[in-house]
Amino acid sequence: MKQIEQSWKMIKSLTVIGLLIFLSSCSNTQRCNELEQKIIDICVKKDSTYTIPLASLTNFEWDTLYVISGPTVDNEAGDIIGIDDYKKLIPDGSRQYIFIKRNKIVKEYSSYCSLNLSGKCLHKENCKYLDTSIIQVEKQEGEGHFIYRLEER
């Protein structure tokens, strides 16, 4: 009987560990960064379009935002943003949001979120926005989830 209790405890422990690993891997592939989450929070009604000044989504100063889609190699991201010593490799399926003020990085976010600020830049995979940029977000309902279409105005 004692052996059955120990086996049961072991099964419960392994189940909890497995569930935690599963949940952490799911959240890692769908996790939205702070900026994307603010857009999702603003866009509450489906089949609606929202006009949002990009700078209103941040609480820090910046003049340029680069959204770079992975994968990148070597100094590719540094070449895109014009900062030679930026050596970050951006993994496939993710994006890096890099905020710059006077040619210095002031904030960065990584993202695996399905909401993509690449909007019209999807064919280029990398976008550049100014702090004066205004985005238009259209929220639609897809098959069991919401779709956010973004483009710069």
Short mmCIF file of C-alpha atoms in Angstrom, two decimals:
data_model
loop_
_atom_site.label_atom_id
_atom_site.label_comp_id
_atom_site.label_asym_id
_atom_site.label_seq_id
_atom_site.Cartn_x
_atom_site.Cartn_y
_atom_site.Cartn_z
CA MET A 1 0.00 0.00 0.00
CA LYS A 2 2.83 2.39 0.87
CA GLN A 3 4.44 1.67 -2.50
CA ILE A 4 1.18 2.55 -4.30
CA GLU A 5 0.99 5.87 -2.41
CA GLN A 6 4.58 6.69 -3.36
CA SER A 7 3.89 5.80 -6.99
CA TRP A 8 0.79 7.99 -6.99
CA LYS A 9 2.74 10.93 -5.52
CA MET A 10 5.43 10.42 -8.14
CA ILE A 11 2.83 10.42 -10.95
CA LYS A 12 1.24 13.61 -9.60
CA SER A 13 4.64 15.31 -9.32
CA LEU A 14 5.62 14.33 -12.85
CA THR A 15 2.24 15.49 -14.15
CA VAL A 16 2.67 18.89 -12.51
CA ILE A 17 6.23 19.21 -13.85
CA GLY A 18 5.08 18.20 -17.34
CA LEU A 19 2.20 20.68 -17.22
CA LEU A 20 4.53 23.51 -16.14
CA ILE A 21 6.95 22.71 -18.97
CA PHE A 22 4.06 22.59 -21.46
CA LEU A 23 2.60 25.90 -20.28
CA SER A 24 5.94 27.67 -20.28
CA SER A 25 6.66 26.50 -23.82
CA CYS A 26 3.21 27.65 -25.01
CA SER A 27 3.55 31.06 -23.44
CA ASN A 28 7.00 31.42 -24.97
CA THR A 29 5.68 30.97 -28.50
CA GLN A 30 2.63 33.20 -28.10
CA ARG A 31 3.92 35.82 -25.67
CA CYS A 32 3.26 39.40 -26.67
CA ASN A 33 5.54 42.18 -25.53
CA GLU A 34 4.35 45.24 -23.59
CA LEU A 35 3.76 47.33 -26.72
CA GLU A 36 1.74 44.63 -28.48
CA GLN A 37 -0.29 43.97 -25.32
CA LYS A 38 -1.22 47.67 -25.13
CA ILE A 39 -2.49 47.51 -28.72
CA ILE A 40 -4.55 44.42 -27.89
CA ASP A 41 -5.96 46.15 -24.77
CA ILE A 42 -6.98 49.24 -26.79
CA CYS A 43 -8.62 47.25 -29.58
CA VAL A 44 -11.54 45.75 -27.67
CA LYS A 45 -14.31 45.58 -30.29
CA LYS A 46 -14.12 43.13 -33.16
CA ASP A 47 -14.72 44.35 -36.71
CA SER A 48 -13.47 47.77 -35.67
CA THR A 49 -10.59 49.98 -36.76
CA TYR A 50 -8.51 51.99 -34.29
CA THR A 51 -6.13 54.87 -34.99
CA ILE A 52 -3.27 54.94 -32.49
CA PRO A 53 -0.29 57.32 -32.24
CA LEU A 54 2.62 54.93 -31.76
CA ALA A 55 4.36 57.17 -29.19
CA SER A 56 1.23 57.03 -26.98
CA LEU A 57 1.99 53.34 -26.32
CA THR A 58 5.31 54.05 -24.59
CA ASN A 59 6.29 55.87 -21.42
CA PHE A 60 9.84 56.69 -22.53
CA GLU A 61 11.36 58.96 -25.17
CA TRP A 62 12.46 57.61 -28.53
CA ASP A 63 12.70 58.92 -32.06
CA THR A 64 12.90 55.73 -34.16
CA LEU A 65 11.47 52.23 -33.75
CA TYR A 66 12.77 49.31 -35.79
CA VAL A 67 10.79 46.07 -35.94
CA ILE A 68 13.07 43.32 -37.22
CA SER A 69 11.79 39.83 -38.02
CA GLY A 70 14.02 36.82 -37.46
CA PRO A 71 16.04 34.99 -38.32
CA THR A 72 19.03 37.30 -38.49
CA VAL A 73 22.69 36.35 -38.75
CA ASP A 74 25.99 37.99 -37.88
CA ASN A 75 25.60 41.78 -37.69
CA GLU A 76 22.46 41.91 -39.87
CA ALA A 77 20.28 43.61 -37.22
CA GLY A 78 23.07 46.11 -36.47
CA ASP A 79 23.28 46.97 -40.16
CA ILE A 80 19.50 47.54 -40.32
CA ILE A 81 19.44 49.93 -37.36
CA GLY A 82 22.78 51.57 -38.22
CA ILE A 83 24.57 50.61 -34.99
CA ASP A 84 27.72 48.60 -35.75
CA ASP A 85 28.17 47.04 -32.31
CA TYR A 86 24.61 45.66 -32.16
CA LYS A 87 25.25 41.92 -32.54
CA LYS A 88 21.93 40.42 -31.40
CA LEU A 89 20.77 37.35 -33.31
CA ILE A 90 17.00 37.30 -33.69
CA PRO A 91 15.55 33.77 -33.80
CA ASP A 92 13.25 32.52 -36.53
CA GLY A 93 9.58 33.16 -35.75
CA SER A 94 10.31 36.12 -33.51
CA ARG A 95 10.63 39.87 -33.84
CA GLN A 96 12.80 42.41 -32.08
CA TYR A 97 11.42 45.88 -31.33
CA ILE A 98 14.33 48.32 -30.98
CA PHE A 99 13.64 51.87 -29.80
CA ILE A 100 16.35 54.42 -30.53
CA LYS A 101 16.87 58.00 -29.36
CA ARG A 102 19.71 60.00 -30.94
CA ASN A 103 21.38 56.85 -32.34
CA LYS A 104 21.37 55.01 -28.98
CA ILE A 105 19.14 52.09 -28.03
CA VAL A 106 16.80 53.12 -25.20
CA LYS A 107 14.53 50.07 -25.03
CA GLU A 108 14.08 46.65 -26.65
CA TYR A 109 11.32 44.08 -26.69
CA SER A 110 11.33 40.58 -28.11
CA SER A 111 8.14 39.04 -29.41
CA TYR A 112 6.63 35.72 -30.43
CA CYS A 113 3.16 37.26 -30.57
CA SER A 114 0.80 36.71 -33.49
CA LEU A 115 0.11 40.48 -33.54
CA ASN A 116 2.73 41.88 -35.86
CA LEU A 117 3.71 45.54 -36.09
CA SER A 118 5.29 44.86 -39.46
CA GLY A 119 2.03 45.86 -41.18
CA LYS A 120 2.77 47.05 -44.72
CA CYS A 121 6.40 46.06 -44.26
CA LEU A 122 5.71 42.32 -44.29
CA HIS A 123 7.39 41.94 -47.67
CA LYS A 124 10.54 43.59 -46.30
CA GLU A 125 10.33 41.83 -42.90
CA ASN A 126 11.76 44.93 -41.21
CA CYS A 127 10.04 48.21 -40.48
CA LYS A 128 11.12 51.63 -39.37
CA TYR A 129 8.72 53.94 -37.53
CA LEU A 130 9.21 57.49 -36.27
CA ASP A 131 7.86 58.71 -32.93
CA THR A 132 5.31 60.71 -34.96
CA SER A 133 3.97 57.56 -36.68
CA ILE A 134 0.30 56.73 -36.41
CA ILE A 135 -0.85 53.17 -36.90
CA GLN A 136 -4.25 51.92 -37.91
CA VAL A 137 -5.31 48.63 -36.35
CA GLU A 138 -8.23 46.62 -37.63
CA LYS A 139 -9.47 43.88 -35.30
CA GLN A 140 -11.30 40.97 -36.91
CA GLU A 141 -12.42 37.61 -35.65
CA GLY A 142 -10.72 34.61 -37.23
CA GLU A 143 -11.33 30.93 -36.59
CA GLY A 144 -11.37 30.89 -32.80
CA HIS A 145 -9.00 33.85 -32.41
CA PHE A 146 -8.66 37.53 -33.28
CA ILE A 147 -6.68 38.90 -36.19
CA TYR A 148 -5.09 42.35 -35.95
CA ARG A 149 -4.21 44.03 -39.24
CA LEU A 150 -1.80 46.91 -38.76
CA GLU A 151 -0.56 49.55 -41.12
CA GLU A 152 0.97 52.97 -40.83
CA ARG A 153 -1.20 55.96 -41.74
#
